[in-house]
CSV table of C-alpha atoms and ligand atoms in Angstrom, one decimal:
chain,number,residue,atom,x,y,z
N,26,MET,CA,161.2,132.2,87.5
N,27,ARG,CA,159.9,129.3,85.5
N,28,PRO,CA,157.7,127.2,87.8
N,29,ILE,CA,158.4,123.5,87.9
N,30,LEU,CA,155.2,121.6,88.7
N,31,LEU,CA,156.0,118.2,89.9
N,32,THR,CA,152.4,117.3,90.1
N,33,PRO,CA,150.1,114.9,88.1
N,34,GLY,CA,148.7,117.9,86.2
N,35,PRO,CA,148.3,120.6,85.4
N,36,LEU,CA,152.0,120.4,84.9
N,37,THR,CA,154.9,122.3,83.4
N,38,THR,CA,154.3,123.1,79.8
N,39,SER,CA,156.8,124.3,77.2
N,40,ASP,CA,157.1,127.9,76.0
N,41,ARG,CA,156.0,126.7,72.5
N,42,THR,CA,152.8,125.1,73.9
N,43,ARG,CA,151.9,128.3,75.8
N,44,ALA,CA,152.8,130.4,72.8
N,45,ALA,CA,150.3,128.5,70.6
N,46,MET,CA,147.6,130.2,72.7
N,47,GLY,CA,148.8,133.7,71.6
N,48,ARG,CA,146.0,134.3,69.1
N,49,ASP,CA,142.3,134.1,68.9
N,50,TRP,CA,140.3,131.6,66.8
N,51,GLY,CA,136.7,131.9,65.6
N,52,SER,CA,134.9,128.7,66.5
N,53,ARG,CA,133.4,128.3,63.0
N,54,ASP,CA,136.6,129.5,61.4
N,55,ASP,CA,137.8,126.9,58.8
N,56,ALA,CA,141.4,127.0,60.2
N,57,PHE,CA,140.1,126.1,63.7
N,58,VAL,CA,137.8,123.4,62.5
N,59,ARG,CA,140.7,121.8,60.6
N,60,MET,CA,143.0,122.0,63.6
N,61,SER,CA,140.4,120.5,65.9
N,62,GLU,CA,139.7,117.7,63.5
N,63,ALA,CA,143.4,117.0,63.1
N,64,VAL,CA,143.8,116.9,66.9
N,65,ARG,CA,140.9,114.5,67.2
N,66,ALA,CA,142.5,112.1,64.6
N,67,ARG,CA,145.9,112.4,66.2
N,68,LEU,CA,144.6,111.5,69.7
N,69,GLY,CA,143.0,108.3,68.2
N,70,THR,CA,146.2,107.4,66.3
N,71,LEU,CA,148.2,107.6,69.6
N,72,ALA,CA,146.1,104.8,70.9
N,73,GLY,CA,146.1,102.7,67.7
N,74,ALA,CA,142.5,103.5,67.1
N,75,GLY,CA,141.3,102.6,63.6
N,76,THR,CA,137.8,103.0,62.2
N,77,THR,CA,136.5,100.8,65.0
N,78,HIS,CA,136.8,103.7,67.5
N,79,ALA,CA,135.7,107.3,67.5
N,80,THR,CA,137.6,110.1,69.4
N,81,VAL,CA,135.2,112.4,71.2
N,82,PRO,CA,136.7,115.4,72.9
N,83,LEU,CA,134.8,117.2,75.7
N,84,GLN,CA,135.1,120.6,77.3
N,85,GLY,CA,136.2,120.0,80.9
N,86,ALA,CA,138.6,118.2,83.2
N,87,GLY,CA,139.3,114.5,83.2
N,88,THR,CA,136.5,113.7,85.6
N,89,TYR,CA,134.0,115.0,83.0
N,90,ALA,CA,135.2,112.3,80.6
N,91,VAL,CA,134.8,109.6,83.2
N,92,GLU,CA,131.3,110.8,84.0
N,93,ALA,CA,130.4,111.1,80.3
N,94,ALA,CA,131.8,107.7,79.5
N,95,ILE,CA,129.8,106.0,82.3
N,96,ASP,CA,126.6,108.0,81.5
N,97,THR,CA,126.8,107.3,77.8
N,98,LEU,CA,128.3,103.9,77.5
N,99,VAL,CA,126.9,101.9,80.5
N,100,PRO,CA,123.3,100.9,79.6
N,101,ARG,CA,120.8,102.2,82.1
N,102,ASP,CA,119.9,98.6,83.0
N,103,GLY,CA,123.6,97.5,82.9
N,104,LYS,CA,125.9,96.9,85.8
N,105,LEU,CA,129.4,98.4,86.2
N,106,LEU,CA,132.2,96.6,88.0
N,107,VAL,CA,134.9,99.0,89.2
N,108,LEU,CA,138.3,97.6,89.9
N,109,ALA,CA,139.4,100.1,92.6
N,110,ASN,CA,142.9,100.3,94.1
N,111,GLY,CA,142.9,104.0,94.8
N,112,ALA,CA,140.9,107.2,95.0
N,113,TYR,CA,140.2,107.4,91.2
N,114,GLY,CA,138.6,104.0,91.1
N,115,GLN,CA,136.5,104.9,94.2
N,116,ARG,CA,135.5,108.2,92.5
N,117,ALA,CA,134.4,106.4,89.3
N,118,ALA,CA,132.2,104.0,91.5
N,119,ALA,CA,130.7,107.0,93.2
N,120,ILE,CA,129.9,108.7,89.9
N,121,ALA,CA,128.3,105.5,88.6
N,122,ALA,CA,126.1,105.3,91.7
N,123,ARG,CA,125.1,108.9,91.4
N,124,LEU,CA,124.1,108.2,87.8
N,125,ARG,CA,121.9,105.5,89.2
N,126,ARG,CA,123.7,102.7,87.5
N,127,ASP,CA,124.0,99.4,89.3
N,128,VAL,CA,127.6,99.3,90.5
N,129,ALA,CA,129.9,96.8,92.3
N,130,THR,CA,133.4,97.6,93.5
N,131,LEU,CA,136.2,95.1,93.7
N,132,ALA,CA,138.6,96.9,96.1
N,133,LEU,CA,142.3,96.2,96.6
N,134,PRO,CA,144.8,97.9,98.9
N,135,GLU,CA,146.5,101.0,97.3
N,136,ASP,CA,149.8,99.2,96.9
N,137,GLU,CA,148.4,96.1,95.1
N,138,ALA,CA,147.9,95.8,91.4
N,139,PHE,CA,144.9,93.9,89.9
N,140,THR,CA,145.5,90.6,88.3
N,141,PRO,CA,143.6,89.1,85.4
N,142,GLU,CA,142.7,86.1,87.7
N,143,ALA,CA,141.0,88.5,90.2
N,144,ALA,CA,139.1,90.2,87.4
N,145,SER,CA,138.1,86.9,85.8
N,146,ALA,CA,136.9,85.5,89.2
N,147,ALA,CA,134.8,88.6,89.9
N,148,LEU,CA,133.1,88.4,86.4
N,149,ARG,CA,132.3,84.7,86.9
N,150,ALA,CA,130.8,85.4,90.3
N,151,ASP,CA,128.5,88.2,88.9
N,152,PRO,CA,126.8,87.5,85.6
N,153,ALA,CA,124.9,90.8,85.8
N,154,VAL,CA,128.0,92.8,85.2
N,155,THR,CA,128.0,94.3,81.7
N,156,ASP,CA,130.9,96.7,81.9
N,157,VAL,CA,134.2,96.9,83.8
N,158,LEU,CA,136.1,100.0,84.7
N,159,LEU,CA,139.9,99.9,85.2
N,160,VAL,CA,142.2,102.7,86.2
N,161,HIS,CA,145.3,102.2,84.1
N,162,LEU,CA,147.7,104.2,86.3
N,163,GLU,CA,146.3,104.9,89.7
N,164,THR,CA,147.6,108.4,90.4
N,165,THR,CA,146.7,108.0,94.1
N,166,SER,CA,149.9,105.9,94.5
N,167,GLY,CA,151.5,105.9,91.0
N,168,LEU,CA,150.7,102.2,90.6
N,169,LEU,CA,150.4,100.8,87.0
N,170,ASN,CA,147.7,98.1,86.6
N,171,PRO,CA,148.4,95.5,84.0
N,172,LEU,CA,146.1,96.6,81.1
N,173,GLU,CA,146.6,93.9,78.4
N,174,PRO,CA,145.9,90.7,80.5
N,175,ILE,CA,143.0,92.3,82.2
N,176,ALA,CA,141.5,93.5,78.9
N,177,ALA,CA,141.9,90.0,77.5
N,178,VAL,CA,139.9,88.4,80.3
N,179,VAL,CA,137.2,91.0,80.2
N,180,ALA,CA,136.8,90.5,76.5
N,181,ALA,CA,136.9,86.7,76.9
N,182,ALA,CA,134.0,87.0,79.4
N,183,GLY,CA,132.0,89.0,76.9
N,184,ARG,CA,132.0,92.3,78.9
N,185,ARG,CA,133.1,95.8,77.9
N,186,LEU,CA,136.2,97.5,79.3
N,187,LEU,CA,136.2,101.2,80.2
N,188,LEU,CA,139.8,102.4,80.8
N,189,ASP,CA,140.6,105.5,82.8
N,190,ALA,CA,143.9,106.3,81.2
N,191,MET,CA,144.0,109.8,82.5
N,192,SER,CA,147.6,109.8,83.8
N,193,SER,CA,149.0,107.1,81.5
N,194,PHE,CA,147.9,108.3,78.0
N,195,GLY,CA,150.8,109.6,76.1
N,196,ALA,CA,153.5,107.9,78.2
N,197,VAL,CA,152.4,104.3,78.6
N,198,PRO,CA,151.6,102.6,75.3
N,199,ILE,CA,147.9,101.7,74.7
N,200,ASP,CA,147.2,99.8,71.5
N,201,LEU,CA,143.5,99.3,70.7
N,202,ARG,CA,144.4,97.0,67.7
N,203,ALA,CA,145.7,94.4,70.2
N,204,THR,CA,143.9,95.4,73.4
N,205,PRO,CA,140.1,95.0,73.4
N,206,CYS,CA,138.7,98.1,75.0
N,207,CYS,CA,135.3,99.8,74.6
N,208,ALA,CA,136.5,103.2,75.9
N,209,VAL,CA,139.7,105.0,76.8
N,210,MET,CA,139.4,108.2,78.8
N,211,ALA,CA,142.1,110.8,79.1
N,212,SER,CA,142.8,114.5,79.3
N,213,THR,CA,145.1,117.1,77.7
N,214,ASN,CA,147.0,118.3,80.8
N,215,LYS,CA,148.9,115.2,81.9
N,216,CYS,CA,151.3,113.1,79.8
N,217,LEU,CA,150.3,114.9,76.6
N,218,GLU,CA,151.7,118.1,78.2
N,219,GLY,CA,148.9,120.3,77.0
N,220,VAL,CA,147.2,123.0,79.1
N,221,PRO,CA,144.0,122.0,81.2
N,222,GLY,CA,140.5,122.3,79.8
N,223,VAL,CA,139.8,119.3,77.5
N,224,SER,CA,139.2,115.7,78.2
N,225,PHE,CA,138.4,113.0,75.6
N,226,VAL,CA,137.0,109.5,75.2
N,227,ILE,CA,138.1,107.1,72.5
N,228,ALA,CA,135.1,104.9,72.2
N,229,GLU,CA,134.0,101.9,70.2
N,230,ALA,CA,132.0,103.4,67.4
N,231,GLY,CA,129.4,100.7,67.1
N,232,HIS,CA,128.6,100.7,70.8
N,233,LEU,CA,128.6,104.5,70.9
N,234,ARG,CA,126.0,104.6,68.1
N,235,ALA,CA,123.9,102.0,69.9
N,236,MET,CA,123.9,104.1,73.1
N,237,ALA,CA,122.2,107.2,71.5
N,238,SER,CA,120.0,108.8,74.1
N,239,ASN,CA,121.3,106.6,76.9
N,240,ALA,CA,123.0,109.4,78.7
N,241,GLY,CA,120.8,111.3,81.2
N,242,SER,CA,123.0,114.4,80.7
N,243,THR,CA,122.9,116.7,77.7
N,244,VAL,CA,126.4,118.2,77.9
N,245,LEU,CA,128.0,114.9,78.8
N,246,ASP,CA,126.3,112.9,76.0
N,247,LEU,CA,129.2,111.5,74.1
N,248,GLU,CA,127.1,110.1,71.3
N,249,ALA,CA,125.5,113.5,70.6
N,250,GLN,CA,128.9,115.2,70.9
N,251,TRP,CA,130.3,112.7,68.4
N,252,ARG,CA,127.5,113.3,66.0
N,253,GLY,CA,128.3,117.0,66.1
N,254,PHE,CA,131.9,116.4,65.1
N,255,GLU,CA,130.9,113.9,62.4
N,256,ARG,CA,128.4,116.3,60.9
N,257,ASP,CA,130.6,119.3,60.3
N,258,GLY,CA,133.7,119.1,62.5
N,259,GLN,CA,132.1,121.6,65.0
N,260,TRP,CA,132.0,121.4,68.8
N,261,ARG,CA,128.4,121.3,70.1
N,262,PHE,CA,129.0,124.2,72.5
N,263,THR,CA,131.6,127.0,72.7
N,264,PRO,CA,134.9,125.2,71.9
N,265,PRO,CA,138.0,125.6,74.1
N,266,THR,CA,139.9,127.2,71.1
N,267,HIS,CA,143.1,128.1,72.9
N,268,VAL,CA,143.3,124.7,74.7
N,269,ILE,CA,143.0,122.9,71.3
N,270,ALA,CA,145.7,125.2,69.8
N,271,ALA,CA,148.0,124.4,72.7
N,272,LEU,CA,147.2,120.7,72.4
N,273,SER,CA,148.0,120.8,68.7
N,274,ALA,CA,151.4,122.2,69.5
N,275,ALA,CA,152.0,119.8,72.3
N,276,LEU,CA,151.2,116.8,70.0
N,277,ASP,CA,153.8,118.2,67.5
N,278,GLN,CA,156.3,118.1,70.3
N,279,LEU,CA,155.3,114.6,71.3
N,280,ASP,CA,155.9,113.4,67.7
N,281,GLU,CA,159.3,115.2,67.7
N,282,GLU,CA,160.3,113.6,70.9
N,283,GLY,CA,159.7,110.2,69.3
N,284,GLY,CA,156.2,109.4,70.4
N,285,VAL,CA,154.7,107.6,73.4
N,286,ALA,CA,157.6,105.2,74.0
N,287,ALA,CA,160.2,107.9,74.0
N,288,ARG,CA,158.2,110.1,76.3
N,289,GLY,CA,157.6,107.2,78.7
N,290,ALA,CA,161.3,106.5,78.7
N,291,ARG,CA,162.1,110.1,79.6
N,292,TYR,CA,159.6,110.0,82.5
N,293,ARG,CA,161.1,106.7,83.6
N,294,ARG,CA,164.6,108.3,83.7
N,295,HIS,CA,163.1,111.1,85.9
N,296,MET,CA,161.5,108.5,88.1
N,297,ASP,CA,164.8,106.5,88.5
N,298,ALA,CA,166.8,109.6,89.4
N,299,LEU,CA,164.2,110.8,91.8
N,300,THR,CA,163.8,107.4,93.5
N,301,ALA,CA,167.6,107.0,94.0
N,302,GLY,CA,168.1,110.6,95.0
N,303,MET,CA,165.2,110.7,97.6
N,304,ASP,CA,166.4,107.3,99.0
N,305,ARG,CA,169.8,108.9,99.7
N,306,LEU,CA,168.0,111.7,101.5
N,307,GLY,CA,166.1,109.1,103.7
N,308,PHE,CA,162.8,109.0,101.8
N,309,HIS,CA,161.5,105.5,100.8
N,310,PRO,CA,159.0,104.7,98.1
N,311,TYR,CA,155.5,103.5,99.0
N,312,LEU,CA,155.3,101.1,96.1
N,313,ASP,CA,157.2,97.9,95.2
N,314,PRO,CA,159.3,98.7,92.0
N,315,ALA,CA,157.4,95.9,90.2
N,316,VAL,CA,154.1,98.0,90.2
N,317,GLN,CA,155.6,101.5,90.1
N,318,GLY,CA,154.5,103.4,87.0
N,319,PRO,CA,156.7,106.1,85.4
N,320,VAL,CA,154.4,109.1,86.3
N,321,ILE,CA,154.3,109.9,90.0
N,322,LEU,CA,156.3,108.7,93.0
N,323,THR,CA,154.7,108.3,96.4
N,324,LEU,CA,157.1,108.6,99.3
N,325,ARG,CA,156.5,107.5,102.9
N,326,ASP,CA,156.5,110.3,105.4
N,327,PRO,CA,159.8,109.4,107.3
N,328,GLY,CA,158.2,110.5,110.6
N,329,GLY,CA,160.2,112.2,113.4
N,330,ALA,CA,160.4,115.9,113.0
N,331,PHE,CA,159.8,115.8,109.3
N,332,SER,CA,157.0,118.1,108.1
N,333,PHE,CA,155.8,117.9,104.5
N,334,PRO,CA,154.1,121.4,104.7
N,335,ALA,CA,157.5,122.8,105.7
N,336,LEU,CA,159.2,121.0,102.8
N,337,TYR,CA,156.5,122.1,100.4
N,338,ALA,CA,156.8,125.7,101.4
N,339,ALA,CA,160.6,125.6,101.1
N,340,LEU,CA,160.5,124.2,97.6
N,341,ALA,CA,157.6,126.4,96.5
N,342,ALA,CA,159.7,129.4,97.4
N,343,GLU,CA,162.1,128.2,94.7
N,344,GLY,CA,159.3,127.7,92.2
N,345,ILE,CA,159.2,123.9,92.6
N,346,VAL,CA,155.7,122.5,93.4
N,347,LEU,CA,155.4,119.1,95.1
N,348,TYR,CA,152.1,117.3,95.7
N,349,PRO,CA,150.5,116.1,99.0
N,350,GLY,CA,149.8,112.4,99.5
N,351,LYS,CA,146.4,110.9,98.9
N,352,LEU,CA,146.8,107.5,100.5
N,353,THR,CA,144.0,106.6,102.9
N,354,ARG,CA,146.0,104.7,105.5
N,355,GLU,CA,149.5,106.2,105.6
N,356,ALA,CA,151.2,109.6,105.7
N,357,SER,CA,152.9,110.3,102.4
N,358,PHE,CA,153.6,112.9,99.8
N,359,ARG,CA,154.1,112.7,96.0
N,360,ILE,CA,156.5,114.0,93.4
N,361,GLY,CA,155.5,113.9,89.8
N,362,CYS,CA,157.9,113.0,87.0
N,363,ILE,CA,155.9,114.3,84.1
N,364,GLY,CA,155.7,117.5,82.1
N,365,ALA,CA,158.0,119.6,80.0
N,366,ILE,CA,160.9,119.1,82.4
N,367,THR,CA,164.4,117.5,82.2
N,368,LEU,CA,166.7,115.6,84.4
N,369,ALA,CA,168.3,118.9,85.3
N,370,ASP,CA,165.0,119.9,86.9
N,371,ILE,CA,164.9,116.7,88.9
N,372,ARG,CA,168.5,117.2,90.1
N,373,ARG,CA,167.6,120.8,91.1
N,374,THR,CA,164.7,119.4,93.1
N,375,LEU,CA,166.9,116.9,94.8
N,376,ASP,CA,169.4,119.6,95.7
N,377,ALA,CA,166.6,121.7,97.1
N,378,VAL,CA,165.2,118.8,99.2
N,379,GLY,CA,168.8,118.0,100.3
N,380,ALA,CA,169.3,121.7,101.4
N,381,PHE,CA,166.0,121.6,103.3
N,382,MET,CA,166.9,118.4,105.1
N,383,GLY,CA,170.4,119.8,105.9
N,384,ALA,CA,169.0,123.0,107.4
N,385,HIS,CA,166.5,120.9,109.3
N,386,ALA,CA,169.2,118.7,110.8
N,387,ALA,CA,171.2,121.8,111.7
N,388,ARG,CA,168.2,123.3,113.4
N,389,GLY,CA,167.5,120.0,115.2
N,390,ALA,CA,171.2,119.8,116.4
N,391,ALA,CA,171.1,123.5,117.6
N,392,ALA,CA,167.9,122.8,119.6
N,393,ASP,CA,169.5,119.7,121.4
B,21,PLP,C1,143.7,113.2,87.1
B,21,PLP,C2,142.9,112.0,87.1
B,21,PLP,C3,141.5,112.0,86.9
B,21,PLP,C4,140.7,113.2,87.0
B,21,PLP,O1,141.1,114.2,86.2
B,21,PLP,P1,140.7,115.7,86.6
B,21,PLP,O2,141.2,116.4,85.5
B,21,PLP,O3,141.4,116.0,87.9
B,21,PLP,O4,139.2,115.8,86.7
B,21,PLP,C5,140.9,110.7,86.8
B,21,PLP,N1,141.6,109.6,86.9
B,21,PLP,C6,142.9,109.6,87.1
B,21,PLP,C7,143.6,108.2,87.1
B,21,PLP,C8,143.6,110.7,87.2
B,21,PLP,O5,145.0,110.7,87.3
């Protein structure tokens, strides 16, 4: 049975993407170096990066890119302001503190988006801040923060913006030609629909160069990693050859689908069908539709006799994987809309949830 992962990643990949891993590549092999360099260029192009930005892939999960970006790009005597309205913002702040950077957190409740006014006021109040970290799509709730107006006020205040675009990259447009941004961090196994194992940072080349030797880490030093690629197209350490081959195939499929806008539209159709279908079954969304992104839906636990672990187990038995909630103040669970899935998979999921709820009601009635 083909598993349907309705999670924020790793997610359902296509047969073609997995088939691309069916051969071995020598790391110094010309064909691999060419493929790896092409992937690097294509990732930058997706974000509208020109010669002003450099794309630096890194072996490891998305959090490796977040830590690498902070360690490399925030000067040791700089100060990072984290705009946090969920667990990923809080994690970035914890990483910065662990890296002994001066860090301030501007926190909002998990269902509230940041506004440019709030960001601007925080920057006026703290002149020591050199860098601002924004989580584009907060996967904790599924909320989409407004990137463009926040990027504009950060730039107007003369600060650098680091964007955690982990769960938006590939589905929500990011255009570095129009949106001032020092770094965009993302990974292969979310909206790009690749397999897990590689993350990447698209960083302003001038700042990256100026930050040589700033990182305390060797393996997470983005500037050194970048120099390696620029010198001979080679990864500094053992490259994740199969992951890059899968990503190359996944990028072909993204192009064929029609690019970022078309992919975002497909996910939005999944989201709309899921929201309406779950509503009919008595599950209500946690977020206001105005701030709901197209990637993952958080549903309130309806209470009563409902048990998410029981629902999870019932769907898992049919090969459908849901996701637990991550909200700090409310019982909830999540259903992802992303991956190599179709509306038919969403309908099948709704049917399975409906069957579970029906059986549940029947059991409840029998017990009365
Ligand atoms: C998934 C995610 C991360 C971390 O990625 P991992 O691959 O789990 O390390 C960071 N930020 C956001 C917004 C994410 O969705």
